[in-house]
Coordinates of C-alpha atoms and ligand atoms in Angstrom, one line a residue:
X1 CA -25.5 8.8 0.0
X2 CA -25.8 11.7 1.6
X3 CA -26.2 11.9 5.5
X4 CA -27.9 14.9 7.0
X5 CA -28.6 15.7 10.7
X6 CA -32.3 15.4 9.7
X7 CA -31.2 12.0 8.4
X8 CA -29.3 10.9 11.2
X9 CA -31.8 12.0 13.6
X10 CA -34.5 10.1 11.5
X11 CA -32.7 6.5 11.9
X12 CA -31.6 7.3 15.3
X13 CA -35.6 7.4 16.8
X14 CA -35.9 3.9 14.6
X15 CA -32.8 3.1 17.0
X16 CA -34.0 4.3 20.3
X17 CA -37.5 2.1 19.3
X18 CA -35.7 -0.8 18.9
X19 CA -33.7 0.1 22.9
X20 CA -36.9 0.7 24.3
X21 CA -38.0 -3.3 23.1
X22 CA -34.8 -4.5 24.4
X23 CA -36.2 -2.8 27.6
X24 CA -39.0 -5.0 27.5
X25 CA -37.4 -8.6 28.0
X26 CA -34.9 -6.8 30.6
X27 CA -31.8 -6.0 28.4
X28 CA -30.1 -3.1 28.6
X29 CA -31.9 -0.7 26.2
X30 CA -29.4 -0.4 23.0
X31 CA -31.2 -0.3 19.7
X32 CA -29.3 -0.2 16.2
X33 CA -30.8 0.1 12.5
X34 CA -27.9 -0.8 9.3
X35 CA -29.0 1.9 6.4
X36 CA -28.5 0.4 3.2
X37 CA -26.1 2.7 0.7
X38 CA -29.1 4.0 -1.3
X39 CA -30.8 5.2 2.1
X40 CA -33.1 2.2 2.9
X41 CA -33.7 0.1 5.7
X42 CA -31.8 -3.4 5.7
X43 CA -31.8 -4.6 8.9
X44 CA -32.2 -3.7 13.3
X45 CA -31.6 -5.2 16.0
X46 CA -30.9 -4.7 20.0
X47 CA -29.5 -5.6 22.7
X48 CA -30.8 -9.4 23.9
X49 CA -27.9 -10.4 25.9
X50 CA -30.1 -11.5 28.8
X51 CA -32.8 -12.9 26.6
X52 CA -30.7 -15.2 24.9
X53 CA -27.8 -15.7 27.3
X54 CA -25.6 -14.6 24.7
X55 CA -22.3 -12.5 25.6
X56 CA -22.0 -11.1 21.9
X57 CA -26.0 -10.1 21.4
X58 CA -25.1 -6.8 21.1
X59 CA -27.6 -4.3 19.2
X60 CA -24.9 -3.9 16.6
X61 CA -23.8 -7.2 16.0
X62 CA -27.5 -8.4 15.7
X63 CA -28.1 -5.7 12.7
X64 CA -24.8 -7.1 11.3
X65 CA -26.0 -10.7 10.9
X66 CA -29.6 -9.9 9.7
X67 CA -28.1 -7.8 6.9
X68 CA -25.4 -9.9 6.0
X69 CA -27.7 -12.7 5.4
X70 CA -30.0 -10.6 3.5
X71 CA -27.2 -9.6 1.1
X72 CA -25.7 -13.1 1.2
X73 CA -22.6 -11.4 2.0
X74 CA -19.9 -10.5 4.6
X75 CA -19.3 -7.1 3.0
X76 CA -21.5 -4.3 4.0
X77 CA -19.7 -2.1 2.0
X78 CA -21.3 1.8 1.8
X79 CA -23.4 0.7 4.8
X80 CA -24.3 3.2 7.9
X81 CA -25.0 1.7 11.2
X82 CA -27.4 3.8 13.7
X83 CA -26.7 2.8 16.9
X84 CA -28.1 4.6 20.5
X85 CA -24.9 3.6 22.2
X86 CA -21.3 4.4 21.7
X87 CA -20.1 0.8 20.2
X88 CA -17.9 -1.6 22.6
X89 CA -14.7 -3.1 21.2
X90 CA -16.4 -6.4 19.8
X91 CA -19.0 -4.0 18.1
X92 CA -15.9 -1.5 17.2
X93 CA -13.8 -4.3 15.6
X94 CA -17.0 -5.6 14.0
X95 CA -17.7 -2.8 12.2
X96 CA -14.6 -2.7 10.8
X97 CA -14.3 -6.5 9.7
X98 CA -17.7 -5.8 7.5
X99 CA -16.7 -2.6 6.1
X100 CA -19.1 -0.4 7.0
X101 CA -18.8 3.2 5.9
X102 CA -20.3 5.2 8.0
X103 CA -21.4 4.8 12.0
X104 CA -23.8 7.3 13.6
X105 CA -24.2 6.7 17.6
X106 CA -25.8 8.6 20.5
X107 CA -24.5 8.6 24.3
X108 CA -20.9 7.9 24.8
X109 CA -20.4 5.2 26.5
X110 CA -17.6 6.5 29.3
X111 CA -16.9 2.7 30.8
X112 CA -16.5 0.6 27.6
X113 CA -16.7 2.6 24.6
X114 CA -14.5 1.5 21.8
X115 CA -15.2 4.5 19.4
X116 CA -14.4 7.9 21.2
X117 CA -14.3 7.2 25.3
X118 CA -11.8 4.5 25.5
X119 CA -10.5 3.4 22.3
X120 CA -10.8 4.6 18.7
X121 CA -10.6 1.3 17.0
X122 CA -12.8 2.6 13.6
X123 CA -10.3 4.9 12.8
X124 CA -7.2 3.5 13.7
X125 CA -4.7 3.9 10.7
X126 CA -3.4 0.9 11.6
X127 CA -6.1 -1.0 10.4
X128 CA -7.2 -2.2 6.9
X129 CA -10.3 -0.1 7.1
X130 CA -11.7 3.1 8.3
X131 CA -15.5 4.2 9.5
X132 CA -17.0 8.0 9.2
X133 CA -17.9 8.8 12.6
X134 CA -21.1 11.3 13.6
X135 CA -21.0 11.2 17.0
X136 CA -23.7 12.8 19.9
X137 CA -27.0 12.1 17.3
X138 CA -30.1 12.4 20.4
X139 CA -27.5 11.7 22.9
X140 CA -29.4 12.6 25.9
X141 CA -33.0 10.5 24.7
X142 CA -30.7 7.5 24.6
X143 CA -29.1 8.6 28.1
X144 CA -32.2 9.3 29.3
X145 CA -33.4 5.4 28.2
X146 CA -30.5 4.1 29.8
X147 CA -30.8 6.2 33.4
X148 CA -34.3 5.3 34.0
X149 CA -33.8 1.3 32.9
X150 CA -31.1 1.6 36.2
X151 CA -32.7 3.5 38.0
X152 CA -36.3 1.4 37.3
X153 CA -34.2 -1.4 38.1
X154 CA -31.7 -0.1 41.4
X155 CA -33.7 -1.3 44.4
X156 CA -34.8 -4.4 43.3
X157 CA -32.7 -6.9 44.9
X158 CA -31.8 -9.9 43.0
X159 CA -30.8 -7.0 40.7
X160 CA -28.3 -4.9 42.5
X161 CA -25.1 -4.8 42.1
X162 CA -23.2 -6.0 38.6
X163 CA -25.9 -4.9 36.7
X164 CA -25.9 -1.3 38.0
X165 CA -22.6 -1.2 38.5
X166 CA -22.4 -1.3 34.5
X167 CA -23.5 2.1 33.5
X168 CA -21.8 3.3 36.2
X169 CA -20.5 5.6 33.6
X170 CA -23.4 7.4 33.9
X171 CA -23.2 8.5 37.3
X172 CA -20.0 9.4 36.8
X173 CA -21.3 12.3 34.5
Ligands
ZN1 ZN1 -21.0 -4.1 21.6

């Protein structure tokens, strides 16, 4: 399957939908659609680590498990992944365990980014299995969704502090 910029950019506004919901119950707004090898849709999912008190509800891992269970398999081989945030190391490793091919992401993520910022762990010739990167796809409408969720949420006070503090990365731009 081919995968154009038009492509790419396509998937990546089904992505930044899915980060603006995440918005909505008070997660940080990361959205992620898994592209099937012929080009459709198989699964999306986003960020709902506050929503279900869950430390591995990431976007990415949430499209994982949806597809996986509609394929009845662990193996997403020839799979892309649309993600509006550069992938953390659980997301990074996880990507790599189901195989997929292909991972397109937004906005870097300077403070824990596994993918270009910190680490590199998808294409690490080390490991058993390598991922196509396209990196920067509407970069700045997901940074854009992330600064105004902080700044929405900077002066509330039973907010302040860790959760801020978080995308600090951003303010470090
Ligand atoms: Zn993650």
């Amino acid at each position: 399957m081919s995968f154009d910029d038009a492509t790419a950019e396509r998937w990546m506004r089904t992505a930044l939908a899915e980060a603006a919901a995440a918005a909505g119950h008070d997660d940080v707004p990361v959205g992620a659609v898994l592209v099937a090898p012929d080009g459709t849709e198989l699964a999306r999912g986003r960020n709902r680590r506050e929503q279900r008190h869950d430390p591995t509800a990431h976007a990415e891992l949430e499209a994982l498990r949806a597809a996986a269970a509609t394929l009845g398999t662990w193996r997403l081989d020839g799979c892309t992944l649309v993600v509006t945030l550069e992938p953390c190391a659980m997301c990074a490793g996880a990507l790599v365990q189901a195989r997929i091919a292909r991972l397109v992401f937004a906005a870097d993520d300077p403070r824990a980014g596994a993918v270009t910022s910190l680490f590199d762990l998808v294409r690490d010739p080390r490991l058993p299995h390598r991922v196509e990167v396209h990196r920067g796809v509407l970069a700045a409408d997901s940074a854009a969704l992330l600064r105004s969720f902080f700044t929405a949420r900077r002066y509330t006070p039973q907010r302040q502090g860790a959760r801020v503090d978080e995308w600090g990365g951003l303010e470090n731009r």
